[in-house]
CSV table of C-alpha atoms and ligand atoms in Angstrom, one decimal:
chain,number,residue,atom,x,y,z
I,1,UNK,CA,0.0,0.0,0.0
I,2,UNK,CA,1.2,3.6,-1.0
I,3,UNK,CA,-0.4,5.3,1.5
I,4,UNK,CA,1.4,7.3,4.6
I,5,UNK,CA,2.3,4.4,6.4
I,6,UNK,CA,3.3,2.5,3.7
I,7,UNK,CA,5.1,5.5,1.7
I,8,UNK,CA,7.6,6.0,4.9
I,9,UNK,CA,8.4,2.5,5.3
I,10,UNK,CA,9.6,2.1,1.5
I,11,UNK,CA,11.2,5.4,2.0
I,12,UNK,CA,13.4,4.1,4.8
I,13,UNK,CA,13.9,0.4,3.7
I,14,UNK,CA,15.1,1.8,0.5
I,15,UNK,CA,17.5,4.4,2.1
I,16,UNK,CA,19.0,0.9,3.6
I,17,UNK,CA,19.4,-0.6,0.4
I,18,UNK,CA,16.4,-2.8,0.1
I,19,UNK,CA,15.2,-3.6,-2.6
I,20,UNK,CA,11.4,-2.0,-2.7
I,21,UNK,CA,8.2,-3.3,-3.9
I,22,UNK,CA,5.0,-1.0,-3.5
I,23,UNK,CA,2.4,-2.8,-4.6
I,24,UNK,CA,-0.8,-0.2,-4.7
I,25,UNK,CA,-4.4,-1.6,-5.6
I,26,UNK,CA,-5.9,2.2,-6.7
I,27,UNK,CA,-4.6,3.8,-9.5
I,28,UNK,CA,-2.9,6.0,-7.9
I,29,UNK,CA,-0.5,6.5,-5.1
I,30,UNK,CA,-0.8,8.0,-1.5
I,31,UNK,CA,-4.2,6.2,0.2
I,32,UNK,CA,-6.4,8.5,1.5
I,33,UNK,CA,-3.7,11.5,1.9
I,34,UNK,CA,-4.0,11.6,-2.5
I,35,UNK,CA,-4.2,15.2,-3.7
I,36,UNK,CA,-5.3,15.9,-7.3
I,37,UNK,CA,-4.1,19.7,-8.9
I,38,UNK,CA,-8.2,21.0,-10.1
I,39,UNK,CA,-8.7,24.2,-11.3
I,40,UNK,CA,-5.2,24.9,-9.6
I,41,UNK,CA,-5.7,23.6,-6.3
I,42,UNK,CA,-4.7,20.5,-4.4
I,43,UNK,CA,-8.2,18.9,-3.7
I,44,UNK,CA,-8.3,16.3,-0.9
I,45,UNK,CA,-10.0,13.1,-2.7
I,46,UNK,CA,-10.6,11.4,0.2
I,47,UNK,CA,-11.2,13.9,2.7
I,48,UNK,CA,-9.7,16.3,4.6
I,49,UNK,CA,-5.8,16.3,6.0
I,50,UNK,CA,-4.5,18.4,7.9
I,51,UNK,CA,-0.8,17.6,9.3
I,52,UNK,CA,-0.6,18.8,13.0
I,53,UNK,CA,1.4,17.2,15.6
I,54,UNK,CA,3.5,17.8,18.9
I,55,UNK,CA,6.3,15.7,17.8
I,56,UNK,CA,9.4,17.6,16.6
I,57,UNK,CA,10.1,14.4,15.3
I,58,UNK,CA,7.5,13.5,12.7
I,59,UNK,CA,7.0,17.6,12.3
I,60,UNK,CA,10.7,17.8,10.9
I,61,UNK,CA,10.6,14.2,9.0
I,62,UNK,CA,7.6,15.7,6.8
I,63,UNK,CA,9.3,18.8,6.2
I,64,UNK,CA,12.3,17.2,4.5
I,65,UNK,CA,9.7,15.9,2.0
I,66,UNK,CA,7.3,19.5,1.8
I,67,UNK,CA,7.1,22.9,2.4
I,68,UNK,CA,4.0,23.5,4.7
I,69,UNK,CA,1.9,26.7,4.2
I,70,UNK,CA,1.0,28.3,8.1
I,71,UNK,CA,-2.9,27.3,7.4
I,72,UNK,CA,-4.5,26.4,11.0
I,73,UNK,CA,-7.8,25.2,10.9
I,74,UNK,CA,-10.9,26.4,12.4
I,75,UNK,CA,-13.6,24.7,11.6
I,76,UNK,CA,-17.3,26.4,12.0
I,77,UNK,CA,-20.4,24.5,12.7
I,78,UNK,CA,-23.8,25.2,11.0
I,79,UNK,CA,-26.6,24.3,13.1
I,80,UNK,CA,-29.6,25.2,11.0
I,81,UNK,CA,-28.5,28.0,10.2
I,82,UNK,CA,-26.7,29.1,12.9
I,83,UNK,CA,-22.8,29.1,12.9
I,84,UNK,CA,-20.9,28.8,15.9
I,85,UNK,CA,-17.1,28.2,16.2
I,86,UNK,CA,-15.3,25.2,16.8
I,87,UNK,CA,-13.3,23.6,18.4
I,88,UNK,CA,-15.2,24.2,21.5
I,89,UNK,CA,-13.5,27.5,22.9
I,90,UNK,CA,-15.3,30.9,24.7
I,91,UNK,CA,-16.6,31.8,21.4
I,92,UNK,CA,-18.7,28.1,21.3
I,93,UNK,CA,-19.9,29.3,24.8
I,94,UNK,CA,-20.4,32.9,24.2
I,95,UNK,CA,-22.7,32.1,20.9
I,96,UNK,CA,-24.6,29.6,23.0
I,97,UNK,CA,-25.1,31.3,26.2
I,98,UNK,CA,-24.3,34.7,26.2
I,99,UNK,CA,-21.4,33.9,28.4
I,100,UNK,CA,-17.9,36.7,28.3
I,101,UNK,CA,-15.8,34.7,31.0
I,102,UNK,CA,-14.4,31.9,31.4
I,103,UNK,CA,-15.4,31.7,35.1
I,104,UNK,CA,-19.3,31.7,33.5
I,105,UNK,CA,-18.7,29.5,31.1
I,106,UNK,CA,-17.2,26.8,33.5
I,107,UNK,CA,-20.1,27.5,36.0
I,108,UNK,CA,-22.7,26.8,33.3
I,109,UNK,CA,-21.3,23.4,32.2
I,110,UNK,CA,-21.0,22.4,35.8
I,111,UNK,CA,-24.5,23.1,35.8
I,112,UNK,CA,-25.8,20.9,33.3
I,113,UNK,CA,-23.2,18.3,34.1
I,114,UNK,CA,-24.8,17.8,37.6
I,115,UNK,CA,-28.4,18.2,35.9
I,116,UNK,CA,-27.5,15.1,33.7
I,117,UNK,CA,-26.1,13.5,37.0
I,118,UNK,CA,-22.8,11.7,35.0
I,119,UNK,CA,-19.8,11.9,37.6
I,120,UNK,CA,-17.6,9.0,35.4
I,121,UNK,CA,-18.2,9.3,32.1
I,122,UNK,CA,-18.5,5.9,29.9
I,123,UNK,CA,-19.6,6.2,26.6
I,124,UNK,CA,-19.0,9.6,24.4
I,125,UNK,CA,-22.8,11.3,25.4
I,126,UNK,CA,-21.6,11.3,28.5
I,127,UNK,CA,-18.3,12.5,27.6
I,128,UNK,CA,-19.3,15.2,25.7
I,129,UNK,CA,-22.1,16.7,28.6
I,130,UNK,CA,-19.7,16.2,30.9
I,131,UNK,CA,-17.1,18.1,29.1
I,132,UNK,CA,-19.2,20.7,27.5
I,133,UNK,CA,-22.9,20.7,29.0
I,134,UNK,CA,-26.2,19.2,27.3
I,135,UNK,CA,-26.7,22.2,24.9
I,136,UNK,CA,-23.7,22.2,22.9
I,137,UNK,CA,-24.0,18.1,23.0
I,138,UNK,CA,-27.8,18.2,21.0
I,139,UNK,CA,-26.9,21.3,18.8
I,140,UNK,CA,-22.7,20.5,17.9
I,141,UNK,CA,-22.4,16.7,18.5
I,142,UNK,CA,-25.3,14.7,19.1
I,143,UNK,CA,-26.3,14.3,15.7
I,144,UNK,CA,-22.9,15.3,14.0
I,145,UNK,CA,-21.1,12.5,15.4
I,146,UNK,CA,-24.2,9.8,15.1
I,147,UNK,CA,-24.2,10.5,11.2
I,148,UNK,CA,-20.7,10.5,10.7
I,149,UNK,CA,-20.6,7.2,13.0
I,150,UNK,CA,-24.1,5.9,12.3
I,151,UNK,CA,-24.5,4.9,15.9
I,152,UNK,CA,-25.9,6.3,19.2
I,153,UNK,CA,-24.0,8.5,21.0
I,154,UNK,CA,-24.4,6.3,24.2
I,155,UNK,CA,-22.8,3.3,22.1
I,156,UNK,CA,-19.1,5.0,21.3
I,157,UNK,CA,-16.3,5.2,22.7
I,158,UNK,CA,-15.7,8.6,24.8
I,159,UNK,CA,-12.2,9.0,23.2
I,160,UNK,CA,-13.4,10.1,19.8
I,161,UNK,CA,-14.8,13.6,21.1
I,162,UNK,CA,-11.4,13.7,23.3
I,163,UNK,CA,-9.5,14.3,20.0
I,164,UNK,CA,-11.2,17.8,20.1
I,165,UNK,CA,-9.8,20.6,22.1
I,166,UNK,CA,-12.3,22.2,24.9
I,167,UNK,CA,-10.9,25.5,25.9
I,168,UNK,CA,-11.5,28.8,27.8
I,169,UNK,CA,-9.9,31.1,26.2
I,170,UNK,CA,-10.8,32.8,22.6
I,171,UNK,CA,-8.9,30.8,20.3
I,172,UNK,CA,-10.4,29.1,17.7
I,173,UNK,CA,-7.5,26.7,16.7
I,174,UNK,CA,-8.8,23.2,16.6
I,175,UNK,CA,-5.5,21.4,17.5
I,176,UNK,CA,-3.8,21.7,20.1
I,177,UNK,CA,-0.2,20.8,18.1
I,178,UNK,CA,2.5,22.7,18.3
I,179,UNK,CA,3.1,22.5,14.5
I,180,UNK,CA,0.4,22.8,11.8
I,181,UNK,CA,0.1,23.5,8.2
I,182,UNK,CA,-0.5,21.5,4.8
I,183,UNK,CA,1.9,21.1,2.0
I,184,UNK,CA,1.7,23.9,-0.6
I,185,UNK,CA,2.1,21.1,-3.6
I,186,UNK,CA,-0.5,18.9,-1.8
I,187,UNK,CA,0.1,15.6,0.1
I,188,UNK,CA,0.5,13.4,-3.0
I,189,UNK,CA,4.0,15.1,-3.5
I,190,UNK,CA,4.9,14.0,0.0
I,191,UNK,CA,4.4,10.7,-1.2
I,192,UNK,CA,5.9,10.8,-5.0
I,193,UNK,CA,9.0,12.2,-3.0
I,194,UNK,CA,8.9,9.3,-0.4
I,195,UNK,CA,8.5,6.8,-3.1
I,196,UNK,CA,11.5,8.0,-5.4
I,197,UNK,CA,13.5,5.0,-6.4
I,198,UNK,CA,10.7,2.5,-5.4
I,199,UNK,CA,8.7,0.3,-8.0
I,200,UNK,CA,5.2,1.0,-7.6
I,201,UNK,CA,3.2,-0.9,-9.3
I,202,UNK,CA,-0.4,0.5,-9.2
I,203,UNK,CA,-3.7,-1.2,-10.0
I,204,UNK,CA,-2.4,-3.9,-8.3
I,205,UNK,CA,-4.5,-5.5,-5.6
I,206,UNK,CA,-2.6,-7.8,-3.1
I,207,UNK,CA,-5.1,-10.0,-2.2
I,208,UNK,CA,-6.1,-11.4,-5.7
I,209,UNK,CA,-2.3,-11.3,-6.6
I,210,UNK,CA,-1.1,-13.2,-3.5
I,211,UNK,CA,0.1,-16.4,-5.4
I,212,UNK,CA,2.6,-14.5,-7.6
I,213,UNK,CA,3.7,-11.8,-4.7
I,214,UNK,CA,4.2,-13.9,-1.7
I,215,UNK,CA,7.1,-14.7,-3.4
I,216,UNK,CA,9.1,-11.8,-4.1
I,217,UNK,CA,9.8,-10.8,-1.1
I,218,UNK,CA,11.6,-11.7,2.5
I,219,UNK,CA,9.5,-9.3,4.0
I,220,UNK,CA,6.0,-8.1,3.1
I,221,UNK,CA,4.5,-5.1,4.8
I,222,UNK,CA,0.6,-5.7,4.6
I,223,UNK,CA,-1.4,-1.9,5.1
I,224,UNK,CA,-4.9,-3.0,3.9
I,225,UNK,CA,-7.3,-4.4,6.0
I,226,UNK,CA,-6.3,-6.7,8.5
I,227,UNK,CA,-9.2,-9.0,8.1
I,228,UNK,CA,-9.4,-8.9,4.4
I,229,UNK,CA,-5.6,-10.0,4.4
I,230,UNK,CA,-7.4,-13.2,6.1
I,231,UNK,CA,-10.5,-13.4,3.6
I,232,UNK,CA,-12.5,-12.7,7.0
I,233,UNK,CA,-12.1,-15.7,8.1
I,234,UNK,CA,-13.2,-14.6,12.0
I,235,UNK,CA,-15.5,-11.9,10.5
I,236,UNK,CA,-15.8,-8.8,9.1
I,237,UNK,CA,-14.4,-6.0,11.1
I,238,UNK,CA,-16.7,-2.1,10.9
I,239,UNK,CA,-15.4,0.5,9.4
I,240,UNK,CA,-17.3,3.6,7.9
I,241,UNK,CA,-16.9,5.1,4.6
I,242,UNK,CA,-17.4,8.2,3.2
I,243,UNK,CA,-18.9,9.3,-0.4
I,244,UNK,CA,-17.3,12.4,-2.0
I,245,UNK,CA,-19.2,14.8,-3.7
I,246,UNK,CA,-17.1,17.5,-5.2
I,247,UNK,CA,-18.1,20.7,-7.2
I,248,UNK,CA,-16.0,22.6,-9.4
I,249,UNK,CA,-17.9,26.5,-9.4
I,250,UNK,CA,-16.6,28.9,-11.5
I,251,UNK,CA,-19.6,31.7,-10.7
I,252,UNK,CA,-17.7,32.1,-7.7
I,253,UNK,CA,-14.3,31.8,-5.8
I,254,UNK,CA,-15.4,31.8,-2.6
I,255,UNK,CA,-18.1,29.9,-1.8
I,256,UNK,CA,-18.2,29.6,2.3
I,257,UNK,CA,-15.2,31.8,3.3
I,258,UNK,CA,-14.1,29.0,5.4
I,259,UNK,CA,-12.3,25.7,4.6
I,260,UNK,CA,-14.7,23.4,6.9
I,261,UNK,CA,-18.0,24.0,7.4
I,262,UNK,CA,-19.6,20.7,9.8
I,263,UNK,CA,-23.5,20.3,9.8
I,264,UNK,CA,-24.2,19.6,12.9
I,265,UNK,CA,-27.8,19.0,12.1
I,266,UNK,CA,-29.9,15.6,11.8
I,267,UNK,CA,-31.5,16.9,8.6
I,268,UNK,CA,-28.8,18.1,6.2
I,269,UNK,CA,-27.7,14.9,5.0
I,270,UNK,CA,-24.0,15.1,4.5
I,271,UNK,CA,-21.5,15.9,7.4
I,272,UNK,CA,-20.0,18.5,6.2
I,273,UNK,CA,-18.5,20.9,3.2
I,274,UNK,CA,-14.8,20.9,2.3
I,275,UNK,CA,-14.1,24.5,0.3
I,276,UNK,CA,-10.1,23.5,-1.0
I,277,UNK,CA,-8.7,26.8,-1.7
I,278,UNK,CA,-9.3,27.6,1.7
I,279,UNK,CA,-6.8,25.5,2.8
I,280,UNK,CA,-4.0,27.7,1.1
I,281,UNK,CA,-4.3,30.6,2.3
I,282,UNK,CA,-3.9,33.7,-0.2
I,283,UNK,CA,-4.3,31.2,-3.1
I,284,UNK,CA,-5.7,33.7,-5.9
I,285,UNK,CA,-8.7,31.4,-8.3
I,286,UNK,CA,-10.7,31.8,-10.4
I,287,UNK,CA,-13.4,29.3,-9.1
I,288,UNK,CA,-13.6,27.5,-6.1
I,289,UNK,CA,-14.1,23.1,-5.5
I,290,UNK,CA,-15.9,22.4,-3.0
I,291,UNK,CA,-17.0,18.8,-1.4
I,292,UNK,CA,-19.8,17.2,0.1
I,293,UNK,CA,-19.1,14.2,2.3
I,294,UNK,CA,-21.3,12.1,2.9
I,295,UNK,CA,-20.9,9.0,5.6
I,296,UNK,CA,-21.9,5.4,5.9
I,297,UNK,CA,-21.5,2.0,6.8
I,298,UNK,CA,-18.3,0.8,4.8
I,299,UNK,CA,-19.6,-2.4,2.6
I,300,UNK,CA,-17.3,-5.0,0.8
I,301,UNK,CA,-16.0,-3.0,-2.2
I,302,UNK,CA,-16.2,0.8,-0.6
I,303,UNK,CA,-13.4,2.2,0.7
I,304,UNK,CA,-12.5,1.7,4.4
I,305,UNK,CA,-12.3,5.1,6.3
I,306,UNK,CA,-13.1,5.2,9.5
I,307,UNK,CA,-12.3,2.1,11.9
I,308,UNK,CA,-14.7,1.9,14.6
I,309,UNK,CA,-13.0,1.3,17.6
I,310,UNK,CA,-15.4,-0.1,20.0
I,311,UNK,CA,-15.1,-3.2,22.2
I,312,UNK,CA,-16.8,-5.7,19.7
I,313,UNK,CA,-14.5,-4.6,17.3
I,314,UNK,CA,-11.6,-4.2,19.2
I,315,UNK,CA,-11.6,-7.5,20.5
I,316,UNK,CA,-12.4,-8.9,17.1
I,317,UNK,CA,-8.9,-7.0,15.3
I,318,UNK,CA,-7.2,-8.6,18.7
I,319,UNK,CA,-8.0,-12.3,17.5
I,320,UNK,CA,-7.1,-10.8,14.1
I,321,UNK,CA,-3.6,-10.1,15.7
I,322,UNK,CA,-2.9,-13.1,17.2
I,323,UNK,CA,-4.0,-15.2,13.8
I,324,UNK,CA,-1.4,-13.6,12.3
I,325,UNK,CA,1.0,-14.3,14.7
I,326,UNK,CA,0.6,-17.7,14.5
I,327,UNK,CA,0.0,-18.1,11.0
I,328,UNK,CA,2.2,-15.3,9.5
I,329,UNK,CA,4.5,-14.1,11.9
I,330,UNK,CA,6.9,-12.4,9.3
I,331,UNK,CA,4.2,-10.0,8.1
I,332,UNK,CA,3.8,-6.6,9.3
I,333,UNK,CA,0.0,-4.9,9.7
I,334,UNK,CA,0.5,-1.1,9.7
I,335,UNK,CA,-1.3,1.9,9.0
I,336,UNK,CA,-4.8,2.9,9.6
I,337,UNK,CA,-6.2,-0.5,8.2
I,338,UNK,CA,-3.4,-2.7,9.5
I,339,UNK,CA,-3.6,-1.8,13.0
I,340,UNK,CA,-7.4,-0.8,12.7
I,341,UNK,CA,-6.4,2.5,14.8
I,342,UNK,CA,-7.7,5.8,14.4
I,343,UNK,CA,-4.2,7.2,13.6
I,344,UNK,CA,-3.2,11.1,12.8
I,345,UNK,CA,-0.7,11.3,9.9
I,346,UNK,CA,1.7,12.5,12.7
I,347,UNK,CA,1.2,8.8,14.4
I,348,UNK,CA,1.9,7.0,11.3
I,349,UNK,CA,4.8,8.4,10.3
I,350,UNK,CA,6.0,8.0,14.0
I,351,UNK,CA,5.4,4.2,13.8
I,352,UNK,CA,6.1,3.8,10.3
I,353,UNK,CA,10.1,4.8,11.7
I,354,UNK,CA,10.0,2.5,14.5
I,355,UNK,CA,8.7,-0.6,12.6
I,356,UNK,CA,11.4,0.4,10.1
I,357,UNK,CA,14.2,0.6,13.0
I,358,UNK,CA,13.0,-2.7,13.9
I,359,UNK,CA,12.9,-4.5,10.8
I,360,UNK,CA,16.9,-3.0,10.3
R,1,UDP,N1,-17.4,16.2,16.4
R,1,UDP,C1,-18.7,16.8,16.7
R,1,UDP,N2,-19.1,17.9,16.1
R,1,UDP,C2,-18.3,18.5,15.2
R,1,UDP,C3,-17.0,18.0,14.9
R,1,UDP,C4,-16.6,16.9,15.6
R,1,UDP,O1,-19.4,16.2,17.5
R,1,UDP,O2,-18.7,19.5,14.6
R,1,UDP,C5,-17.0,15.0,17.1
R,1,UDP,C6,-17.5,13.8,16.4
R,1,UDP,O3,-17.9,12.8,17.4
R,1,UDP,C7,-16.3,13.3,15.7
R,1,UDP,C8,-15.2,13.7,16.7
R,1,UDP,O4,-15.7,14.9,17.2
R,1,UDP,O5,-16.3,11.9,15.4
R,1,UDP,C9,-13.8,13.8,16.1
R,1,UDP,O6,-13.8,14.8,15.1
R,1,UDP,P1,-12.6,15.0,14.1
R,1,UDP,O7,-12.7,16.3,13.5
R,1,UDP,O8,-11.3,14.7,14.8
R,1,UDP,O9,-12.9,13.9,13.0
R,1,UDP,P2,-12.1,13.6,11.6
R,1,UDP,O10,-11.4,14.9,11.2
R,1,UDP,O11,-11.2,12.5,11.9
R,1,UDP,O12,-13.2,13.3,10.7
């Protein structure tokens, strides 16, 4: 696989002087980090990226591959109408309640936390009221996060709303990283530098080419699906999938002055709209691309997105793990599908370099 994970191993094994094989099933490279060049700017084919991370580490390995622009995101959300800033920062509170001051703002969660009564929080509902009060849960998350997850609130796991930053102060950036930014020639170039001197071979699929690849190589690094590696022979792990809907407009070049825009609302039926341009900021156009996501259960034949990480599932990737221990000890799962992980690009390129250390 050519993705992120699998881009920084080849990288790596290659510097070593091994000989590398990326075998790619689309027809392109770079998994769900691919960038295509419309209208004159890098669209995001499968959804948003945006490279953020506290690790000097993985922050200076992807700038030996890019230049990153300064863009830092803040996202809006559109509840019927109504915009209010995310991630969840005195702005969120002042839109909702009127509130100026921290000190209110705390005292007005507290208050609908004890309302609700939840003192340990153990699915992401209660989570999120304990974090941020009932309001903000039914107008920005309730119904966000159950149509981009297709399950109850009360059924996921409370880490998922923990990615996003709750804050009392006016700032409006939604990571807390140190560094932030997107490459100016798109993440595919990341990749197509990464992947210098490999053979790629695209269209490729590894699963229905097993017989003649197997072979090539002393060491295969697997970052598809874990359980379709094994013909899902336990069962089928969950994952969600999105459908992209993109627009090229050329009546205007600036269609919702921001580069995010969630819907936080049970009716609109995509999540939310991706505006491209907006993620380089100053880029002149004429015309704008926009993209409407849309998210469901992932099927056999969609492309795997999301993995949902709760304890069925968990436990199910875990007897995937020790299959392949037993029955393929030599291979290596990595990347979002390998591990079945809800990894940041900052996290795979971490753990690509230590399972590249360790295979040296
Ligand atoms: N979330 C939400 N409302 C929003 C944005 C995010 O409730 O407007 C919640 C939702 O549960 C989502 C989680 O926060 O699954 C993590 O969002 P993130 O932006 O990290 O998701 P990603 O960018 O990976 O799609």
């Amino acid at each position: 696989g050519s993705g992120l994970f699998g881009a920084v191993l080849a990288h790596e094994l290659k510097h070593k002087h091994k000989t590398v094989l990326v075998v790619e099933k689309r027809g392109n490279v770079g998994g769900n980090i691919y960038t295509e060049n419309i209208i004159g700017i890098h669209v995001h084919m499968y959804g948003a990226h945006i490279f953020h991370t506290n690790s000097k580490t993985a922050w200076d390995y992807a700038n030996r591959f890019a230049v990153f622009n300064r863009y830092t995101n803040s996202p809006i959300a559109n509840y019927k109408g109504e915009i209010y800033s995310l991630p969840f920062s005195m702005y969120t509170f002042n839109k909702m309640w009127g509130v100026v001051t921290p000190e209110q703002a705390k005292a007005k969660i507290e208050e609908q936390r004890r309302e609700s009564g939840i003192t340990e929080p153990r699915n992401l509902e209660e989570q999120a009221i304990s974090l941020v009060g009932r309001d903000i849960y039914e107008r920005l998350i309730k119904d966000y996060t159950e149509k981009q997850w297709g399950r109850p609130c009360r059924e996921l796991p409370a880490f998922i709303i923990r990615r996003l930053p709750v804050r009392f102060t006016y700032d409006n950036n939604y990571f807390n990283a140190l560094y932030q930014g997107i490459p100016v020639d798109g993440f595919t170039s990341i990749i197509d530098k990464l992947l210098e001197g490999c053979d790629v071979r695209l269209n490729c699929d590894y699963c229905t080419n097993r017989g003649e690849l197997e072979g090539l190589a002393e060491k295969i690094i697997f970052t598809g699906p874990i359980d379709e590696y094994f013909n899902y022979e336990l069962g089928a792990l969950e994952y969600r999938t999105l459908r992209f809907e993109n627009e090229i407009m050329t009546d205007t070049n600036n269609f919702q002055g921001n580069a995010v825009v969630n819907y936080t609302d049970r009716n609109t039926p995509y999540m939310r709209i991706i505006e491209h341009k907006h993620f380089y900021p100053g880029l002149e156009t004429s015309g704008t691309v926009i993209t409407r996501e849309y998210s469901s259960e992932w099927k056999l034949g969609d492309e795997p997105i999301y993995p949902v990480n709760d304890d069925r599932n968990n436990s199910l990737y875990e007897e995937y793990r020790k299959l392949a221990a037993v029955r393929c000890p030599d291979v290596i799962f990595g990347g979002r599908l390998g591990e079945y992980k809800y990894y940041d690009m900052d996290q795979v390129i971490l753990r690509a370099l230590e399972v590249s250390a360790q295979i040296l």
